[in-house]
Coordinates of C-alpha atoms (C1' of nucleotides) in Angstrom, one line a residue:
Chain A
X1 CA 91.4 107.0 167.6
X2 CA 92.3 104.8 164.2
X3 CA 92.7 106.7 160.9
X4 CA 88.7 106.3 159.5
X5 CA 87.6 108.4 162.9
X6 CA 90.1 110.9 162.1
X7 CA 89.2 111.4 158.8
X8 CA 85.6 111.8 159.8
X9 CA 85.9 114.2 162.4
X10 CA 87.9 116.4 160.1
X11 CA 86.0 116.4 157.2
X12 CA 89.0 114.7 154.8
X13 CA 89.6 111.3 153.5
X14 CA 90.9 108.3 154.8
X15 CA 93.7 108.5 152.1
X16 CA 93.7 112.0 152.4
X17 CA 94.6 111.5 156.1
X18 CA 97.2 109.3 155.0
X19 CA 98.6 110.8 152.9
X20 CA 99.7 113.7 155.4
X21 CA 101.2 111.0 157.4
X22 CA 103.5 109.4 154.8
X23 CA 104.5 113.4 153.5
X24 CA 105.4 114.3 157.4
X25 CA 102.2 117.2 157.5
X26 CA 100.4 115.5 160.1
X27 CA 102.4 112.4 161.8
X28 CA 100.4 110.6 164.7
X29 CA 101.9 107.7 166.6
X30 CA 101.7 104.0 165.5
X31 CA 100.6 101.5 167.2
X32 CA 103.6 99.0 167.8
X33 CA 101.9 96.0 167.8
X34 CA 99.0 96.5 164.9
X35 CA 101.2 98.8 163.2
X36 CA 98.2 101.6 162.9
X37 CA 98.3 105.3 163.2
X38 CA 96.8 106.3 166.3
X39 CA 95.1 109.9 166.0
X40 CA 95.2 112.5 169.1
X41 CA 92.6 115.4 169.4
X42 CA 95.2 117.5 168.7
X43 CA 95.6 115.8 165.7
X44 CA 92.4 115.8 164.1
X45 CA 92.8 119.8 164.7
X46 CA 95.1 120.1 162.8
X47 CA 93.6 118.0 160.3
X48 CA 91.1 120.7 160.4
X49 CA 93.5 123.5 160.4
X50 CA 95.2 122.3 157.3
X51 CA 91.8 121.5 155.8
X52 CA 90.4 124.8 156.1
X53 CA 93.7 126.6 154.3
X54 CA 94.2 124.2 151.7
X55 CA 90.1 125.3 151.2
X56 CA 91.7 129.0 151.0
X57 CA 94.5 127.7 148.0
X58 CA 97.3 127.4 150.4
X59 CA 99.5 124.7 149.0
X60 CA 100.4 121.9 151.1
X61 CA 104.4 123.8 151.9
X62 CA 102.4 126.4 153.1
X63 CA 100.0 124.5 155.4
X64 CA 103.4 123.1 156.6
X65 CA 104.8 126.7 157.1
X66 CA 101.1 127.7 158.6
X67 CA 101.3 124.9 160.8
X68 CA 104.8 125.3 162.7
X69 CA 103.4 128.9 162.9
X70 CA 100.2 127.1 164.5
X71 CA 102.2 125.0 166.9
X72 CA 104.5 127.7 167.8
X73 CA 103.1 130.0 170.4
X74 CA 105.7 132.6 170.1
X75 CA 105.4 133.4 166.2
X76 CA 105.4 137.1 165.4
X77 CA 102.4 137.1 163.8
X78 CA 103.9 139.3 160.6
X79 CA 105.3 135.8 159.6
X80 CA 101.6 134.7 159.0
X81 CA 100.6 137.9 157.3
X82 CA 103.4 138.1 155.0
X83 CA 102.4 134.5 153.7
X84 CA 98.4 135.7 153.7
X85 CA 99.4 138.6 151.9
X86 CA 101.4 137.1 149.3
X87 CA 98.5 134.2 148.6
X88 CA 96.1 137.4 148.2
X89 CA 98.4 139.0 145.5
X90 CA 98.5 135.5 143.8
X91 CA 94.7 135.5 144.0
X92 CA 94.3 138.6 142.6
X93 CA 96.9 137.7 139.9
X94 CA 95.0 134.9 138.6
X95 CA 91.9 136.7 138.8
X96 CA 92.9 139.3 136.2
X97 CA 94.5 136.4 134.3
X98 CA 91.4 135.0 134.1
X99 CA 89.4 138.5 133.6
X100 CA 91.1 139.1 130.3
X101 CA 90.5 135.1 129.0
X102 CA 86.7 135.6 129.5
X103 CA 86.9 138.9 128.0
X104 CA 88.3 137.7 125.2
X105 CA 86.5 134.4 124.9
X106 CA 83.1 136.6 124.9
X107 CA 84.5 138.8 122.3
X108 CA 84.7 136.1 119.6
X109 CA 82.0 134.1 120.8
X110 CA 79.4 137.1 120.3
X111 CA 80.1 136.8 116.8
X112 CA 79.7 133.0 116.6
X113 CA 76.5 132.4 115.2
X114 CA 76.4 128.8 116.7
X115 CA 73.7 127.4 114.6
X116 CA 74.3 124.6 111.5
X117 CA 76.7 127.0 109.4
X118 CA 80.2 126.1 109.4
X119 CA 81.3 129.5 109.2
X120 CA 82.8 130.2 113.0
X121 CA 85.0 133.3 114.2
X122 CA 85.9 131.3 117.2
X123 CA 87.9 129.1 115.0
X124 CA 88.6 132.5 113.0
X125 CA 90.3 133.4 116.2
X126 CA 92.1 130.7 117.4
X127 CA 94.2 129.7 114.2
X128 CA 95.1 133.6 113.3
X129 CA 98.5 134.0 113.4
X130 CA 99.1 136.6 116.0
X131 CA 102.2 138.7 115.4
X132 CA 103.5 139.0 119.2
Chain B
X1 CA 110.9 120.5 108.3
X2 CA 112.5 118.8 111.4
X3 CA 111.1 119.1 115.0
X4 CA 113.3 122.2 115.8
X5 CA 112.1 124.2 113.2
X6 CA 108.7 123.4 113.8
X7 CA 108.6 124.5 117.1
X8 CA 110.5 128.0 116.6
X9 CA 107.6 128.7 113.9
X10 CA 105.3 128.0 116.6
X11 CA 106.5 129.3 119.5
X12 CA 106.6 126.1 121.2
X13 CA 109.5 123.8 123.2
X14 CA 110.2 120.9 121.2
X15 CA 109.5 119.2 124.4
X16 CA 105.9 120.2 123.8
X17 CA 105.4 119.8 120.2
X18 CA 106.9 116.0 120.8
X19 CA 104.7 115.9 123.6
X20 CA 101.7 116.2 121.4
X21 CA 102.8 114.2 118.9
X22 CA 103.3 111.2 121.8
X23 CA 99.9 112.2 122.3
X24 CA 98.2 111.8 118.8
X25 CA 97.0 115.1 119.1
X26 CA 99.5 116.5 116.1
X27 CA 101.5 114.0 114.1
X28 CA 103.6 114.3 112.0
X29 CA 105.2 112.1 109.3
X30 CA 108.3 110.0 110.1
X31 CA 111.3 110.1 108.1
X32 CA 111.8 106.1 107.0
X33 CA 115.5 105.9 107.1
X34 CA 116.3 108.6 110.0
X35 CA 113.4 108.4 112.3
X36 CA 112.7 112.3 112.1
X37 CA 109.2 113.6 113.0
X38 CA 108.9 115.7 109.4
X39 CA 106.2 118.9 110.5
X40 CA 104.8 120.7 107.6
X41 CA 103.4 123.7 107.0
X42 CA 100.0 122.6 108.3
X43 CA 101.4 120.8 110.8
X44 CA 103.1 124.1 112.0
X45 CA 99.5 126.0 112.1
X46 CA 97.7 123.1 113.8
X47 CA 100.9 123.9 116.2
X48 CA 99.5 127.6 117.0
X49 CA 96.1 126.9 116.8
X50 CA 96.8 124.5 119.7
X51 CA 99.3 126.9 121.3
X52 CA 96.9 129.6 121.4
X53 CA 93.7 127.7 122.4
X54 CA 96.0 126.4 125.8
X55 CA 96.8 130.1 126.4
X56 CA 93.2 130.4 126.8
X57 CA 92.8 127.5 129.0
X58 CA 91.5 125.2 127.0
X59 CA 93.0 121.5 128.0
X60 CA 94.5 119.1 125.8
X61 CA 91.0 117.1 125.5
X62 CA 89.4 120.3 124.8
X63 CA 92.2 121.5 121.7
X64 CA 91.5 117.8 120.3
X65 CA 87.9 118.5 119.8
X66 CA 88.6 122.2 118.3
X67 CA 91.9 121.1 116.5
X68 CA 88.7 118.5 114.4
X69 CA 86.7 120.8 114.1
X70 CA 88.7 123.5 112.7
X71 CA 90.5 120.6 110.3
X72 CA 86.5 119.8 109.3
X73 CA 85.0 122.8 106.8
X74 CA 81.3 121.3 107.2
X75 CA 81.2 121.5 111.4
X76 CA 78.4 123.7 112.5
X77 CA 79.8 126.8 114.8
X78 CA 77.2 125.8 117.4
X79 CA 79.8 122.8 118.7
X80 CA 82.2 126.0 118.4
X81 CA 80.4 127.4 120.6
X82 CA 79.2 125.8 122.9
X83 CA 83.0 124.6 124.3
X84 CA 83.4 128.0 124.1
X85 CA 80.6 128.6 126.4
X86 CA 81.3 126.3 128.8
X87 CA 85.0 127.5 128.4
X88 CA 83.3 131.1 129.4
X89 CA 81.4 129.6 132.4
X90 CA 84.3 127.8 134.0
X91 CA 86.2 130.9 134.0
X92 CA 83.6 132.6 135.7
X93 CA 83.0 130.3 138.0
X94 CA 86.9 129.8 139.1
X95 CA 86.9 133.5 139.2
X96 CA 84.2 134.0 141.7
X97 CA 85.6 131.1 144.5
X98 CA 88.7 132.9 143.8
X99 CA 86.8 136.5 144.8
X100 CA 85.2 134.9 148.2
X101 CA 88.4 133.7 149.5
X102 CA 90.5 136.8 148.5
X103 CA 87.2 139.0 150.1
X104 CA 87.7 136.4 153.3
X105 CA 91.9 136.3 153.1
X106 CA 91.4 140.1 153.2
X107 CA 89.0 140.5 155.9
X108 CA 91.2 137.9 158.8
X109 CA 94.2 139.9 157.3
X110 CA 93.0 143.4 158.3
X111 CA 92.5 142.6 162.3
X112 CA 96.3 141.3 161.9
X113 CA 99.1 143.1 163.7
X114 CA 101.7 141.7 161.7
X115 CA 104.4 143.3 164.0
X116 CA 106.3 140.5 166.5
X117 CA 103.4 140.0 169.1
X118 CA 102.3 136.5 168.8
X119 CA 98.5 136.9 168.7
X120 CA 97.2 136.3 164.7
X121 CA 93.9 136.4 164.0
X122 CA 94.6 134.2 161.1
X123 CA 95.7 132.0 162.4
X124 CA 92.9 132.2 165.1
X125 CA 90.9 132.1 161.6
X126 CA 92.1 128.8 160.0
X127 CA 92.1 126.9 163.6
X128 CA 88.2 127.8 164.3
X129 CA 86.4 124.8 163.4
X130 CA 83.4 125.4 161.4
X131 CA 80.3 123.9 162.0
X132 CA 79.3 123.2 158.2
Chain C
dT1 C1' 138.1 113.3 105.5
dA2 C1' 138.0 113.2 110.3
dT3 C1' 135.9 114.9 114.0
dA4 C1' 133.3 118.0 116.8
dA5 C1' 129.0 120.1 117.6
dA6 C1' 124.3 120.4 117.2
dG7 C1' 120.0 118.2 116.6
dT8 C1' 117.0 114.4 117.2
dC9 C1' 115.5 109.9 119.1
dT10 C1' 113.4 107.0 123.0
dC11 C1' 113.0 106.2 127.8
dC12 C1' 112.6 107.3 132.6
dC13 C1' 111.9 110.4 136.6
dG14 C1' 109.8 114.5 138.6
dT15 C1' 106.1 117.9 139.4
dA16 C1' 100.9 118.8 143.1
dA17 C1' 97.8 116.8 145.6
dG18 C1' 95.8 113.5 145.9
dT19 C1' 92.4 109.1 144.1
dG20 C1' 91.8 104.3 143.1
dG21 C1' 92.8 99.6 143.5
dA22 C1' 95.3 95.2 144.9
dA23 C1' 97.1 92.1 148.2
dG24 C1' 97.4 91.3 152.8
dG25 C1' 97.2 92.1 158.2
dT26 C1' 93.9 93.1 162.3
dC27 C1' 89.8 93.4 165.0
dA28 C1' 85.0 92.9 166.7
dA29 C1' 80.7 90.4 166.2
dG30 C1' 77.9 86.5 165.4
Chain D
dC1 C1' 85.5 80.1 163.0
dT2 C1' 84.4 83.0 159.7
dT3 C1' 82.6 87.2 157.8
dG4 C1' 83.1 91.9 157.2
dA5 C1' 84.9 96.3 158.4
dC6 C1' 88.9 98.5 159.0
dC7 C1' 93.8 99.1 158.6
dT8 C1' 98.5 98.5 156.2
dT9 C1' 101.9 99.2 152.3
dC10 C1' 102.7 99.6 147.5
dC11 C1' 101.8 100.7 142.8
dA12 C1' 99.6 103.2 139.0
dC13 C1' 97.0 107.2 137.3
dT14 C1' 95.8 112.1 136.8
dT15 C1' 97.7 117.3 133.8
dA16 C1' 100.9 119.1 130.7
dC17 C1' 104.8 119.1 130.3
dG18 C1' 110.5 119.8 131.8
dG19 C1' 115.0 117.7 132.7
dG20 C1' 118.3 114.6 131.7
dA21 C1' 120.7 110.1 130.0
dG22 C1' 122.4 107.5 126.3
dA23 C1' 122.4 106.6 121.5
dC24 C1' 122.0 107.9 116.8
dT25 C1' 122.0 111.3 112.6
dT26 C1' 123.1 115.4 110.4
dT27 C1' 125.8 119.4 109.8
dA28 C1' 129.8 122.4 110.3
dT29 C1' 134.4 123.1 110.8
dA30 C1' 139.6 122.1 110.7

DNA sequence: TATAAAGTCTCCCGTAAGTGGAAGGTCAAG
DNA sequence: CTTGACCTTCCACTTACGGGAGACTTTATA
Protein backbone atom coordinates (compact mmCIF):
# COMPACT_ATOMS: atom_id res chain seq x y z
CA UNK A 1 0.00 0.00 0.00
CA UNK A 2 1.20 3.81 -0.89
CA UNK A 3 2.01 6.23 1.97
CA UNK A 4 -1.75 8.08 2.34
CA UNK A 5 -3.23 4.28 3.11
CA UNK A 6 -0.60 3.94 5.68
CA UNK A 7 -1.16 6.85 7.35
CA UNK A 8 -4.85 6.17 7.54
CA UNK A 9 -4.83 2.89 8.79
CA UNK A 10 -2.51 4.03 11.60
CA UNK A 11 -4.12 7.00 12.73
CA UNK A 12 -0.79 9.52 11.78
CA UNK A 13 -0.07 11.86 9.02
CA UNK A 14 1.00 11.55 5.72
CA UNK A 15 4.16 13.69 6.72
CA UNK A 16 4.09 12.14 9.88
CA UNK A 17 4.56 8.80 8.09
CA UNK A 18 7.23 10.25 6.31
CA UNK A 19 8.89 11.59 8.40
CA UNK A 20 9.67 8.09 10.12
CA UNK A 21 10.90 6.97 6.84
CA UNK A 22 13.53 9.74 6.11
CA UNK A 23 14.73 9.49 10.25
CA UNK A 24 15.17 5.44 9.68
CA UNK A 25 12.00 4.65 12.50
CA UNK A 26 9.90 2.97 10.10
CA UNK A 27 11.57 2.27 6.55
CA UNK A 28 9.22 0.43 3.92
CA UNK A 29 10.50 -0.43 0.46
CA UNK A 30 10.44 1.95 -2.60
CA UNK A 31 9.10 1.34 -5.45
CA UNK A 32 11.93 1.36 -8.16
CA UNK A 33 10.22 2.54 -10.92
CA UNK A 34 7.73 5.39 -9.23
CA UNK A 35 10.09 5.88 -6.60
CA UNK A 36 7.23 5.58 -3.74
CA UNK A 37 7.28 3.95 -0.43
CA UNK A 38 5.50 0.93 -0.47
CA UNK A 39 3.89 0.10 3.09
CA UNK A 40 3.57 -3.71 4.41
CA UNK A 41 0.97 -4.77 7.22
CA UNK A 42 3.66 -5.10 9.30
CA UNK A 43 4.46 -1.75 8.74
CA UNK A 44 1.46 0.09 9.40
CA UNK A 45 1.83 -1.99 12.91
CA UNK A 46 4.26 -0.59 13.78
CA UNK A 47 3.15 2.70 12.74
CA UNK A 48 0.59 1.90 15.40
CA UNK A 49 3.03 0.63 17.85
CA UNK A 50 5.05 3.82 17.77
CA UNK A 51 1.89 5.81 17.65
CA UNK A 52 0.46 4.56 20.68
CA UNK A 53 3.98 5.27 22.90
CA UNK A 54 4.77 8.46 21.49
CA UNK A 55 0.78 8.96 22.92
CA UNK A 56 2.41 7.70 26.38
CA UNK A 57 5.53 10.58 26.06
CA UNK A 58 8.05 8.18 24.83
CA UNK A 59 10.41 10.17 22.67
CA UNK A 60 11.00 9.07 19.25
CA UNK A 61 14.87 7.29 20.56
CA UNK A 62 12.79 5.45 22.72
CA UNK A 63 10.09 4.29 20.27
CA UNK A 64 13.33 3.22 18.30
CA UNK A 65 14.72 1.38 21.48
CA UNK A 66 10.79 0.01 22.06
CA UNK A 67 10.74 -1.09 18.64
CA UNK A 68 14.02 -3.34 18.17
CA UNK A 69 12.64 -4.66 21.55
CA UNK A 70 9.27 -5.15 19.42
CA UNK A 71 10.93 -6.82 16.52
CA UNK A 72 13.08 -8.85 18.66
CA UNK A 73 11.40 -11.92 19.96
CA UNK A 74 14.05 -12.89 22.43
CA UNK A 75 14.27 -9.57 24.52
CA UNK A 76 14.32 -10.10 28.23
CA UNK A 77 11.54 -8.28 28.92
CA UNK A 78 13.45 -6.22 32.01
CA UNK A 79 14.94 -4.18 29.10
CA UNK A 80 11.31 -2.86 28.39
CA UNK A 81 10.58 -2.32 32.08
CA UNK A 82 13.65 -0.58 32.92
CA UNK A 83 12.78 2.05 30.07
CA UNK A 84 8.85 2.04 31.38
CA UNK A 85 10.02 2.57 34.70
CA UNK A 86 12.38 5.35 34.04
CA UNK A 87 9.53 7.27 31.77
CA UNK A 88 7.25 6.77 35.02
CA UNK A 89 9.82 8.48 37.28
CA UNK A 90 10.12 11.29 34.62
CA UNK A 91 6.27 11.60 34.76
CA UNK A 92 6.11 11.78 38.11
CA UNK A 93 9.00 14.37 38.15
CA UNK A 94 7.23 16.76 36.11
CA UNK A 95 4.18 16.26 37.88
CA UNK A 96 5.50 17.62 41.09
CA UNK A 97 7.27 20.28 38.99
CA UNK A 98 4.17 21.25 37.90
CA UNK A 99 2.31 20.75 41.44
CA UNK A 100 4.39 23.41 43.07
CA UNK A 101 3.95 26.07 39.77
CA UNK A 102 0.09 25.85 40.35
CA UNK A 103 0.51 26.12 43.93
CA UNK A 104 2.29 28.99 43.70
CA UNK A 105 0.41 30.56 40.80
CA UNK A 106 -2.87 30.22 43.00
CA UNK A 107 -1.19 31.68 45.91
CA UNK A 108 -0.65 35.16 44.33
CA UNK A 109 -3.54 34.97 42.15
CA UNK A 110 -6.04 34.76 45.27
CA UNK A 111 -4.93 38.02 46.24
CA UNK A 112 -5.25 39.59 42.72
CA UNK A 113 -8.30 41.40 42.78
CA UNK A 114 -8.61 41.31 38.93
CA UNK A 115 -11.07 44.04 38.50
CA UNK A 116 -10.13 47.80 36.93
CA UNK A 117 -7.43 48.70 39.80
CA UNK A 118 -4.01 48.65 38.73
CA UNK A 119 -2.83 47.47 41.98
CA UNK A 120 -1.77 43.56 41.21
CA UNK A 121 0.21 41.13 43.57
CA UNK A 122 0.79 38.91 40.65
CA UNK A 123 3.02 41.48 39.21
CA UNK A 124 3.94 42.06 43.02
CA UNK A 125 5.25 38.61 42.72
CA UNK A 126 6.88 38.24 39.68
CA UNK A 127 9.32 41.37 39.80
CA UNK A 128 10.36 40.69 43.61
CA UNK A 129 13.80 40.04 43.86
CA UNK A 130 14.04 36.68 45.34
CA UNK A 131 17.24 36.16 47.32
CA UNK A 132 18.10 32.37 46.21
CA UNK B 1 26.56 48.21 32.40
CA UNK B 2 27.79 45.77 29.60
CA UNK B 3 25.93 42.44 28.73
CA UNK B 4 28.05 40.36 31.22
CA UNK B 5 27.25 42.24 34.07
CA UNK B 6 23.72 42.40 33.27
CA UNK B 7 23.26 38.89 33.11
CA UNK B 8 25.25 37.93 36.54
CA UNK B 9 22.70 40.52 38.23
CA UNK B 10 20.03 38.54 36.77
CA UNK B 11 20.95 35.20 36.93
CA UNK B 12 20.77 34.81 33.30
CA UNK B 13 23.37 33.43 30.33
CA UNK B 14 24.37 36.21 28.31
CA UNK B 15 23.21 33.95 25.58
CA UNK B 16 19.70 34.50 26.89
CA UNK B 17 19.70 38.05 27.78
CA UNK B 18 21.06 38.61 23.96
CA UNK B 19 18.56 36.33 23.01
CA UNK B 20 15.80 38.62 24.20
CA UNK B 21 17.23 41.53 23.14
CA UNK B 22 17.28 39.84 19.33
CA UNK B 23 13.93 39.39 20.31
CA UNK B 24 12.65 42.95 21.15
CA UNK B 25 11.47 41.62 24.28
CA UNK B 26 14.24 43.64 26.47
CA UNK B 27 16.45 46.14 24.77
CA UNK B 28 18.81 47.75 25.67
CA UNK B 29 20.76 50.95 24.41
CA UNK B 30 23.67 50.52 22.07
CA UNK B 31 26.88 52.08 22.64
CA UNK B 32 27.50 54.38 19.29
CA UNK B 33 31.14 54.06 18.86
CA UNK B 34 31.66 50.22 20.37
CA UNK B 35 28.52 48.51 19.57
CA UNK B 36 27.82 47.43 23.31
CA UNK B 37 24.21 46.51 24.35
CA UNK B 38 24.42 49.08 27.62
CA UNK B 39 21.64 47.26 30.27
CA UNK B 40 20.58 49.54 33.07
CA UNK B 41 19.27 49.13 36.21
CA UNK B 42 15.77 48.72 34.89
CA UNK B 43 16.80 46.80 32.25
CA UNK B 44 18.40 44.41 34.83
CA UNK B 45 14.80 44.01 36.77
CA UNK B 46 12.81 43.66 33.58
CA UNK B 47 15.72 40.83 33.27
CA UNK B 48 14.23 38.95 36.55
CA UNK B 49 10.92 39.68 36.11
CA UNK B 50 11.27 37.81 32.86
CA UNK B 51 13.53 35.15 34.41
CA UNK B 52 11.14 34.40 36.98
CA UNK B 53 7.81 34.47 35.03
CA UNK B 54 9.73 31.58 32.50
CA UNK B 55 10.50 29.54 35.71
CA UNK B 56 6.87 29.48 36.05
CA UNK B 57 6.14 28.48 32.58
CA UNK B 58 5.14 31.36 31.18
CA UNK B 59 6.40 31.57 27.35
CA UNK B 60 8.14 34.27 25.81
CA UNK B 61 4.70 35.68 24.18
CA UNK B 62 3.28 35.35 27.49
CA UNK B 63 6.38 37.49 29.56
CA UNK B 64 5.82 40.20 26.63
CA UNK B 65 2.37 40.76 27.67
CA UNK B 66 3.23 40.77 31.55
CA UNK B 67 6.71 42.47 31.03
CA UNK B 68 3.76 45.74 29.52
CA UNK B 69 1.85 45.41 31.83
CA UNK B 70 4.02 45.54 34.74
CA UNK B 71 6.11 48.54 32.79
CA UNK B 72 2.19 50.20 32.59
CA UNK B 73 1.01 51.66 36.39
CA UNK B 74 -2.69 52.21 34.96
CA UNK B 75 -3.26 48.30 33.71
CA UNK B 76 -6.16 46.73 35.52
CA UNK B 77 -4.99 43.40 37.60
CA UNK B 78 -7.97 41.56 35.86
CA UNK B 79 -5.54 41.22 32.45
CA UNK B 80 -3.05 40.11 35.39
CA UNK B 81 -5.14 37.69 36.01
CA UNK B 82 -6.64 36.34 33.80
CA UNK B 83 -3.06 35.04 32.04
CA UNK B 84 -2.56 33.96 35.26
CA UNK B 85 -5.63 31.86 35.17
CA UNK B 86 -5.22 30.36 32.13
CA UNK B 87 -1.45 29.96 33.23
CA UNK B 88 -3.32 27.94 36.27
CA UNK B 89 -5.53 25.84 33.98
CA UNK B 90 -2.90 24.74 31.56
CA UNK B 91 -0.91 23.45 34.33
CA UNK B 92 -3.76 21.49 35.48
CA UNK B 93 -4.63 20.28 32.57
CA UNK B 94 -0.93 18.97 31.52
CA UNK B 95 -0.91 17.60 35.00
CA UNK B 96 -3.81 15.34 34.68
CA UNK B 97 -2.79 13.68 30.93
CA UNK B 98 0.36 13.32 32.68
CA UNK B 99 -1.59 11.34 35.80
CA UNK B 100 -3.60 8.87 33.16
CA UNK B 101 -0.60 7.74 31.44
CA UNK B 102 1.61 7.40 34.67
CA UNK B 103 -1.86 5.45 36.22
CA UNK B 104 -1.75 3.37 32.70
CA UNK B 105 2.41 3.10 32.47
CA UNK B 106 1.96 1.74 36.05
CA UNK B 107 -0.70 -0.62 35.57
CA UNK B 108 1.07 -2.67 31.99
CA UNK B 109 4.20 -2.35 34.24
CA UNK B 110 2.97 -4.30 37.22
CA UNK B 111 1.96 -7.67 35.14
CA UNK B 112 5.78 -7.26 33.85
CA UNK B 113 8.37 -9.94 34.71
CA UNK B 114 11.19 -7.83 34.08
CA UNK B 115 13.63 -10.84 34.57
CA UNK B 116 15.19 -12.38 31.03
CA UNK B 117 12.00 -14.29 29.78
CA UNK B 118 10.87 -12.70 26.67
CA UNK B 119 7.10 -12.34 27.26
CA UNK B 120 6.30 -8.27 28.18
CA UNK B 121 3.11 -7.23 28.71
CA UNK B 122 4.19 -3.84 27.61
CA UNK B 123 5.05 -4.38 25.00
CA UNK B 124 1.92 -6.65 24.38
CA UNK B 125 0.43 -3.16 25.64
CA UNK B 126 1.73 -0.66 23.06
CA UNK B 127 1.33 -3.38 20.00
CA UNK B 128 -2.61 -3.85 20.79
CA UNK B 129 -4.32 -1.83 18.41
CA UNK B 130 -7.13 0.20 19.76
CA UNK B 131 -10.30 0.48 18.34
CA UNK B 132 -10.81 4.40 19.09
C1' DT C 1 53.84 50.43 25.28
C1' DA C 2 53.13 46.01 23.50
C1' DT C 3 50.69 42.11 23.90
C1' DA C 4 47.79 38.76 25.88
C1' DA C 5 43.46 37.73 27.84
C1' DA C 6 38.77 38.55 28.53
C1' DG C 7 34.63 40.35 26.89
C1' DT C 8 31.53 41.41 23.19
C1' DC C 9 29.72 41.46 18.45
C1' DT C 10 27.18 39.04 14.44
C1' DC C 11 26.21 34.96 12.03
C1' DC C 12 25.23 30.15 11.44
C1' DC C 13 24.05 25.42 13.04
C1' DG C 14 21.75 22.29 16.22
C1' DT C 15 18.05 20.76 19.28
C1' DA C 16 12.39 17.59 19.13
C1' DA C 17 9.04 16.29 16.49
C1' DG C 18 6.96 17.40 13.40
C1' DT C 19 3.81 21.04 10.10
C1' DG C 20 3.29 23.74 6.00
C1' DG C 21 4.23 24.87 1.42
C1' DA C 22 6.49 24.91 -3.32
C1' DA C 23 7.81 22.63 -7.42
C1' DG C 24 7.56 18.67 -9.85
C1' DG C 25 6.72 13.38 -10.96
C1' DT C 26 2.96 9.55 -11.23
C1' DC C 27 -1.40 7.44 -11.73
C1' DA C 28 -6.41 6.55 -12.58
C1' DA C 29 -10.67 8.40 -14.48
C1' DG C 30 -13.35 10.80 -17.77
C1' DC D 1 -5.55 14.46 -23.20
C1' DT D 2 -6.20 16.58 -19.31
C1' DT D 3 -7.77 17.10 -14.70
C1' DG D 4 -7.17 15.96 -10.03
C1' DA D 5 -5.50 13.12 -6.49
C1' DC D 6 -1.56 11.28 -4.83
C1' DC D 7 3.31 10.96 -4.36
C1' DT D 8 8.30 12.80 -4.33
C1' DT D 9 12.17 15.90 -2.50
C1' DC D 10 13.56 20.07 -0.48
C1' DC D 11 13.17 24.16 2.31
C1' DA D 12 11.46 27.05 5.99
C1' DC D 13 9.17 27.50 10.45
C1' DT D 14 8.08 26.43 15.29
C1' DT D 15 10.40 27.12 21.14
C1' DA D 16 13.95 29.01 23.73
C1' DC D 17 17.86 28.97 23.71
C1' DG D 18 23.28 26.67 23.51
C1' DG D 19 27.68 26.07 20.97
C1' DG D 20 31.09 27.77 18.30
C1' DA D 21 33.59 30.62 14.55
C1' DG D 22 35.74 34.80 13.35
C1' DA D 23 36.25 39.58 14.17
C1' DC D 24 36.41 43.53 17.07
C1' DT D 25 36.97 46.23 21.67
C1' DT D 26 38.42 46.75 26.20
C1' DT D 27 41.18 45.61 30.09
C1' DA D 28 45.10 43.62 32.51
C1' DT D 29 49.65 42.37 32.73
C1' DA D 30 54.76 42.33 31.59
Amino acid sequence: MNIGTAAKKSGLSVKTVRFYSNIGLISPDKSSDSNYRIYSIQDVEKLLFVGKARKFDFSIEECRELLSLYENKDRPSSEVKKITLKKIKEIEQRMAELDSLRTELKRVSKNCSGDQRPDCPIIGFLAEKNRS
